[in-house]
mmCIF file of C-alpha atoms in Angstrom:
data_model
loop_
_atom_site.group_PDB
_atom_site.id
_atom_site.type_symbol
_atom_site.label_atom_id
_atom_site.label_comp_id
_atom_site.label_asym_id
_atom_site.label_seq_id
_atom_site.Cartn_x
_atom_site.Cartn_y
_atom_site.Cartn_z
ATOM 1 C CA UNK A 26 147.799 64.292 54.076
ATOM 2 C CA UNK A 27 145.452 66.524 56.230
ATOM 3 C CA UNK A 28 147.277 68.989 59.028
ATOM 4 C CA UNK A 29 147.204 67.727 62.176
ATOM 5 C CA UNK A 30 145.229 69.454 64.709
ATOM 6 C CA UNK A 31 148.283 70.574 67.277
ATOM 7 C CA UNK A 32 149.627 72.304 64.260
ATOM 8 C CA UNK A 33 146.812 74.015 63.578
ATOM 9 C CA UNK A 34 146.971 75.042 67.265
ATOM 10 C CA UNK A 35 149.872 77.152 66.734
ATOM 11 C CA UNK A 36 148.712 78.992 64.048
ATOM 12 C CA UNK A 37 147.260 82.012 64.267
ATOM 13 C CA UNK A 38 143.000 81.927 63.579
ATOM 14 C CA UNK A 39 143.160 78.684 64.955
ATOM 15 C CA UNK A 40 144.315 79.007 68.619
ATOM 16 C CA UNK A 41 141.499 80.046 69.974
ATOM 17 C CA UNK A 42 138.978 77.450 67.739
ATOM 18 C CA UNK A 43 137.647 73.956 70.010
ATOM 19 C CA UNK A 44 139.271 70.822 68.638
ATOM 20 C CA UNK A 45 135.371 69.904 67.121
ATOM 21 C CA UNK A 46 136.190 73.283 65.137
ATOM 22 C CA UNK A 47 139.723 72.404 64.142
ATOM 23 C CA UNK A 48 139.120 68.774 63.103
ATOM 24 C CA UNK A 49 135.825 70.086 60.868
ATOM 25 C CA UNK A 50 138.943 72.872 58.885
ATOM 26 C CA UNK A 51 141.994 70.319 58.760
ATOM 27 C CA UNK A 52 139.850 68.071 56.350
ATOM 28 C CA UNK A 53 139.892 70.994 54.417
ATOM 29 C CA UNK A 54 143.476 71.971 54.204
ATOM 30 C CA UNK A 55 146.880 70.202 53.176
ATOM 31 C CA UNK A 56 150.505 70.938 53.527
ATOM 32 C CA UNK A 57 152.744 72.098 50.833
ATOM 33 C CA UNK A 58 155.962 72.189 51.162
ATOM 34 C CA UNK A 59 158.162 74.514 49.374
ATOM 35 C CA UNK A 60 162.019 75.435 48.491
ATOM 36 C CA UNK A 61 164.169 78.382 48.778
ATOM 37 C CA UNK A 62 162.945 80.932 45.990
ATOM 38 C CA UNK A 63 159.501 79.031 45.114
ATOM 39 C CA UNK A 64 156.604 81.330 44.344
ATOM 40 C CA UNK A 65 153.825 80.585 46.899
ATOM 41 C CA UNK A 66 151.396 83.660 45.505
ATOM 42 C CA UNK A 67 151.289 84.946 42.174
ATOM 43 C CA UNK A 68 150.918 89.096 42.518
ATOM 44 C CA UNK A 69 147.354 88.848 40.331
ATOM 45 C CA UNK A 70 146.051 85.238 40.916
ATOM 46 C CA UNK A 71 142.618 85.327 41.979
ATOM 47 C CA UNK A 72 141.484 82.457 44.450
ATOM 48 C CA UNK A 73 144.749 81.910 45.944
ATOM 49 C CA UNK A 74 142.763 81.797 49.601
ATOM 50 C CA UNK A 75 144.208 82.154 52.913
ATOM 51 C CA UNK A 76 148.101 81.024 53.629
ATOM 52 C CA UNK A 77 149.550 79.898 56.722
ATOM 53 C CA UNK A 78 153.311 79.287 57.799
ATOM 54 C CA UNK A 79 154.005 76.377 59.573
ATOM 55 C CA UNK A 80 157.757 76.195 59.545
ATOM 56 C CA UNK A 81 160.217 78.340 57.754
ATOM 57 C CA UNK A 82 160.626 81.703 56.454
ATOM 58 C CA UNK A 83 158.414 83.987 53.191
ATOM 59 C CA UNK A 84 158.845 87.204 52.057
ATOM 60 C CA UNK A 85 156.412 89.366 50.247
ATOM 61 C CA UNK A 86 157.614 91.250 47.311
ATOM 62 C CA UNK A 87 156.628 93.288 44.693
ATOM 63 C CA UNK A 88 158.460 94.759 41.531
ATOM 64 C CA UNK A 89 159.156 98.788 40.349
ATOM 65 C CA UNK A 90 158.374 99.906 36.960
ATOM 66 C CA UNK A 91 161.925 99.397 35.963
ATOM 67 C CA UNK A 92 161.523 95.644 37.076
ATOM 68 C CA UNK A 93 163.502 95.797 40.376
ATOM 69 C CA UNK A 94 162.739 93.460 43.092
ATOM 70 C CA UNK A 95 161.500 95.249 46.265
ATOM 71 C CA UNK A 96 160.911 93.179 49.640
ATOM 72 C CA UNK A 97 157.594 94.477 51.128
ATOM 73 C CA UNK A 98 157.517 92.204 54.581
ATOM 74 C CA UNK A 99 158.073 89.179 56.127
ATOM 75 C CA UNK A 100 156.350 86.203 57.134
ATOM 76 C CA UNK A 101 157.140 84.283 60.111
ATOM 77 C CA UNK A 102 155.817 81.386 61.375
ATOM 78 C CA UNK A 103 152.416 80.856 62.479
ATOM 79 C CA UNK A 104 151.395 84.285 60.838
ATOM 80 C CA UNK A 105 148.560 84.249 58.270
ATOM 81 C CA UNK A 106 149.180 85.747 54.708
ATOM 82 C CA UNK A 107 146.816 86.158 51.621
ATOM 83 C CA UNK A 108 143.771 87.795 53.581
ATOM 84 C CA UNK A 109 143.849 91.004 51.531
ATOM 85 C CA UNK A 110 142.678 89.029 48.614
ATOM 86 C CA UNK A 111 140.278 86.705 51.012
ATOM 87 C CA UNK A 112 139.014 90.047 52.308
ATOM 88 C CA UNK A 113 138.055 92.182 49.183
ATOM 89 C CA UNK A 114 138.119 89.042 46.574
ATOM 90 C CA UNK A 115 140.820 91.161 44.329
ATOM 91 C CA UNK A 116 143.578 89.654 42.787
ATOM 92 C CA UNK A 117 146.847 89.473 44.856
ATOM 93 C CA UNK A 118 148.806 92.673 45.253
ATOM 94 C CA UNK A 119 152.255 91.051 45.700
ATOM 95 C CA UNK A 120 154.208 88.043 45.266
ATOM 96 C CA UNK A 121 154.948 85.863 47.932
ATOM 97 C CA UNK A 122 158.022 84.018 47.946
ATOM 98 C CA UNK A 123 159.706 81.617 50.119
ATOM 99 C CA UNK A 124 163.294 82.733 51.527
ATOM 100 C CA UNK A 125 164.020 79.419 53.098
ATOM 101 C CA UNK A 126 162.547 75.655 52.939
ATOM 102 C CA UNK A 127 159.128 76.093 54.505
ATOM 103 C CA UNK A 128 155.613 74.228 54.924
ATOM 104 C CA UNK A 129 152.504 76.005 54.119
ATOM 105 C CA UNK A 130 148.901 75.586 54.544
ATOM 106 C CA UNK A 131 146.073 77.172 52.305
ATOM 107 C CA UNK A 132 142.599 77.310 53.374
ATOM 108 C CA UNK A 133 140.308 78.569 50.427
ATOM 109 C CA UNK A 134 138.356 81.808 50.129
ATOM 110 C CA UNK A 135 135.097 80.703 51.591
ATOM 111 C CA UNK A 136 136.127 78.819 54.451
ATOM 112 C CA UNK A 137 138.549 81.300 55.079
ATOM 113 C CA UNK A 138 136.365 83.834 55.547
ATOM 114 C CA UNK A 139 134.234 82.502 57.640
ATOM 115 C CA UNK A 140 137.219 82.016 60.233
ATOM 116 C CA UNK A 141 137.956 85.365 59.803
ATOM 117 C CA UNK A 142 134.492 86.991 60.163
ATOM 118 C CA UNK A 143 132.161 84.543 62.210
ATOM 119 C CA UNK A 144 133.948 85.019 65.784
ATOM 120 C CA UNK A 145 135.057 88.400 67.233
ATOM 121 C CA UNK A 146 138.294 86.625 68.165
ATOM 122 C CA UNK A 147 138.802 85.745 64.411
ATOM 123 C CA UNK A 148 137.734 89.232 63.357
ATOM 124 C CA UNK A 149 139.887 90.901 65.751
ATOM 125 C CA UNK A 150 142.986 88.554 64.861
ATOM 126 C CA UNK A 151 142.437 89.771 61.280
ATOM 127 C CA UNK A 152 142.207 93.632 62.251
ATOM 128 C CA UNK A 153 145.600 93.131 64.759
ATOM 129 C CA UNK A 154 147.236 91.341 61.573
ATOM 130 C CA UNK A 155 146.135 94.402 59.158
ATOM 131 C CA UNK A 156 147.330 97.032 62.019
ATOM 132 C CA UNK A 157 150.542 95.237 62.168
ATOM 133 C CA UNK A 158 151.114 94.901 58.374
ATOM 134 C CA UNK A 159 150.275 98.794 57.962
ATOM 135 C CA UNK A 160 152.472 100.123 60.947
ATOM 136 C CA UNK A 161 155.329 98.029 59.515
ATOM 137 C CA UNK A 162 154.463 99.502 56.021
ATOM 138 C CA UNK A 163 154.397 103.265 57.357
ATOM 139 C CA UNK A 164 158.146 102.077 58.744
ATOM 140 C CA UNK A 165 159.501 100.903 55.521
ATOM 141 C CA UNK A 166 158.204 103.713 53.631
ATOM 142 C CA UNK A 167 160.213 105.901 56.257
ATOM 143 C CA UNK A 168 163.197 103.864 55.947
ATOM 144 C CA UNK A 169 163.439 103.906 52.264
ATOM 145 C CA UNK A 170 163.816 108.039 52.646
ATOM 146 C CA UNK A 171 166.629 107.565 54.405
ATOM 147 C CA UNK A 172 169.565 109.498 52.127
ATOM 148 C CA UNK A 173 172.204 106.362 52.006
ATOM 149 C CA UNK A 174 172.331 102.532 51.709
ATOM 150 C CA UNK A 175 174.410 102.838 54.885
ATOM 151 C CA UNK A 176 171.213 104.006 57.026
ATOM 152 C CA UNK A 177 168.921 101.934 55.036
ATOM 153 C CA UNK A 178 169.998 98.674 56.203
ATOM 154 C CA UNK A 179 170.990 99.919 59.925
ATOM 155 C CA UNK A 180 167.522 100.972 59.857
ATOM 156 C CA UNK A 181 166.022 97.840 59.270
ATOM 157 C CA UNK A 182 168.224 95.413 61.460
ATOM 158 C CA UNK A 183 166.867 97.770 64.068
ATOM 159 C CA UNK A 184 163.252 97.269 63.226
ATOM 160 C CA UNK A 185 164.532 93.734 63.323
ATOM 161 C CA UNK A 186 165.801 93.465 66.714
ATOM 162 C CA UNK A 187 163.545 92.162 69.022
ATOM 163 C CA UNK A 188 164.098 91.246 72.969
ATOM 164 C CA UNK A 189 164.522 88.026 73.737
ATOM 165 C CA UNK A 190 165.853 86.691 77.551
ATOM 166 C CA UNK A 191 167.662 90.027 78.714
ATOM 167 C CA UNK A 192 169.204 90.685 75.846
ATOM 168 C CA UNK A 193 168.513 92.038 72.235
ATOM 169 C CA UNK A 194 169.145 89.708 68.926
ATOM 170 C CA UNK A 195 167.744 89.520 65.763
ATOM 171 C CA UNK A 196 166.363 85.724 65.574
ATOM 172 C CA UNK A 197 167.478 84.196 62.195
ATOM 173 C CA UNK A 198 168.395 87.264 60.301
ATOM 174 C CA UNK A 199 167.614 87.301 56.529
ATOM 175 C CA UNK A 200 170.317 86.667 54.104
ATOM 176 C CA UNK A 201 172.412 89.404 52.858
ATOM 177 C CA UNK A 202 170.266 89.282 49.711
ATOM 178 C CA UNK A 203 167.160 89.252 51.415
ATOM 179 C CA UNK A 204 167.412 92.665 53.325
ATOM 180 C CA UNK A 205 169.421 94.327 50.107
ATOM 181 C CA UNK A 206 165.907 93.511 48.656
ATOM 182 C CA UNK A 207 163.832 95.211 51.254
ATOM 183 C CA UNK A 208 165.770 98.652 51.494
ATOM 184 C CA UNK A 209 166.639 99.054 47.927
ATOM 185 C CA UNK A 210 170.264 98.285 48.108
ATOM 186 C CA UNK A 211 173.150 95.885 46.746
ATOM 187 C CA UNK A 212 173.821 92.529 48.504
ATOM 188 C CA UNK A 213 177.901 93.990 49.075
ATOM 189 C CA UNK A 214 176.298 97.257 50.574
ATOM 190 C CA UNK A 215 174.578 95.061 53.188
ATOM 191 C CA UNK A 216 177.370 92.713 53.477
ATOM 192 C CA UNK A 217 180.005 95.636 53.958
ATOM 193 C CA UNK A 218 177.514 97.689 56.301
ATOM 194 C CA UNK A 219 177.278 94.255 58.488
ATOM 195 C CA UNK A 220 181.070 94.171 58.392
ATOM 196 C CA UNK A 221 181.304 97.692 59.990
ATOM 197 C CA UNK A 222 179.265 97.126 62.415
ATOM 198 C CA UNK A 223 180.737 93.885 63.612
ATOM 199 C CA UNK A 224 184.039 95.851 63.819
ATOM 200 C CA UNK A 225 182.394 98.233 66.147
ATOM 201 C CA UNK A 226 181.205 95.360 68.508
ATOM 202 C CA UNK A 227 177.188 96.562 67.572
ATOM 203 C CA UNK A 228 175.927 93.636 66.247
ATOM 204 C CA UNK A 229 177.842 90.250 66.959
ATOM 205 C CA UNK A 230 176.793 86.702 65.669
ATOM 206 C CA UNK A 231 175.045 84.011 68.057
ATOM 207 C CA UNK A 232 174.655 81.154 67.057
ATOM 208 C CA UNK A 233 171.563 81.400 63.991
ATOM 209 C CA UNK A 234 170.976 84.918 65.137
ATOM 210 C CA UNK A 235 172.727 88.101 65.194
ATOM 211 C CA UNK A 236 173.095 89.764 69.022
ATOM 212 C CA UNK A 237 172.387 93.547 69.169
ATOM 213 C CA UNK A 238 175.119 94.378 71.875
ATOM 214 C CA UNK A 239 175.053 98.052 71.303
ATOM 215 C CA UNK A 240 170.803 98.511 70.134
ATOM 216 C CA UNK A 241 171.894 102.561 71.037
ATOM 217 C CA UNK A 242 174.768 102.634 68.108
ATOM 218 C CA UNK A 243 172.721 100.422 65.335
ATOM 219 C CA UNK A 244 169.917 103.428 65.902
ATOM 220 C CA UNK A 245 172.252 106.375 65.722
ATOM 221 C CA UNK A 246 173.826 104.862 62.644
ATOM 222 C CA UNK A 247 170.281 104.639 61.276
ATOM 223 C CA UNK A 248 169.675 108.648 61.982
ATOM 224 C CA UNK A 249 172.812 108.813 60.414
ATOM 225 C CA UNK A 250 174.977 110.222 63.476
ATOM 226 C CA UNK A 251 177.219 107.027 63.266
ATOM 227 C CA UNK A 252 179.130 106.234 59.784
ATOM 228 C CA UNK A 253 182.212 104.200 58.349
ATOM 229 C CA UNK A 254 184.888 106.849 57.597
ATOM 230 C CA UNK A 255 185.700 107.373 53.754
#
């Protein structure tokens, strides 16, 4: 069944597109939807086109030379994923794998590039989506320098937290799993970290997401200044 066009307005490449624009794409795309742990991009298919989240949660991953799974980013909804590939026409660098139940959209190379690259709106959504992807990489490369697993995952619920109505949260926080994957860790490191800093009053559940109440102490225990006793 085609995507609808108000979906396609809340996606971003499309929100800036008239609805002649939009209705001439959406007979060109179709939803998929996918389950927890299904492989949405093959790290070395060719032609896997442009990706777009409509509802749930991906993670891009990738794989040391011992075989160890290492999280690269995330993908939240609306975002666009896939356009290195669309870009340069090389095979994908990284897998792409879904973390929760989630609907995706695929738009192949071609057309896909031609949203990208006909508009200066498209082209600059690209470059801001590129700028963000390589500013978040320079940050992960940081935090994975970072001496202990304790720092590692303070590290990155702080470049998690985001503000939101006065006060700072971290919307629908990965699973335990999920961040032990990005910063190189065991799921009971992240799990045990978690527990210290609930303990401390730092981080507090809220409903789905996780309240920052002390954003100061999460970020000293990243630079290592704050640290469970041994």
């Amino acid at each position: 069944m085609p995507i609808l066009i108000p979906i396609l307005q809340g996606l971003r490449l499309f929100d800036q597109l008239s609805v002649e624009k939009l209705a001439q794409i959406a007979k060109h795309m179709t939803e998929r939807r996918v389950e927890r742990r299904e492989v949405v991009i093959k790290r070395g298919e060719i032609g896997a086109g442009l990706g777009f989240l409509i509802e749930g949660r991906l993670q891009a991953v990738n794989f040391t030379l011992d075989g160890k799974e290492v999280g690269t980013d995330f993908i939240e909804n609306g975002d666009f994923f896939g356009e290195l590939s669309v870009i340069d026409g090389r095979p994908a660098p990284e897998y792409v794998i879904a973390v929760a139940p989630s609907r995706v959209a695929v738009l192949d190379r071609e057309r896909a590039r031609e949203l990208m690259f006909s508009t200066p709106a498209g082209a600059e959504a690209v470059a801001t989506r590129l700028a963000e992807r390589m500013r978040r990489a320079a940050s992960h490369r940081a935090m994975l320098a970072l001496p202990s697993s304790f720092q590692r995952v303070c590290a990155q619920l702080a470049l998690m937290a985001q503000q939101r109505d006065g006060f700072v949260v971290i919307a629908m926080p990965p699973t335990h799993q999920e961040i032990a994957i990005m910063v190189n860790t065991s799921r009971e490191t992240v799990t045990r970290t978690l527990q210290f800093l609930q303990t401390m009053k730092v981080v507090a559940r809220d409903g789905n997401d996780l309240r920052v109440s002390q954003p100061d102490i999460l970020q000293q225990a990243a630079d290592g200044k704050v640290a469970p006793t041994k």
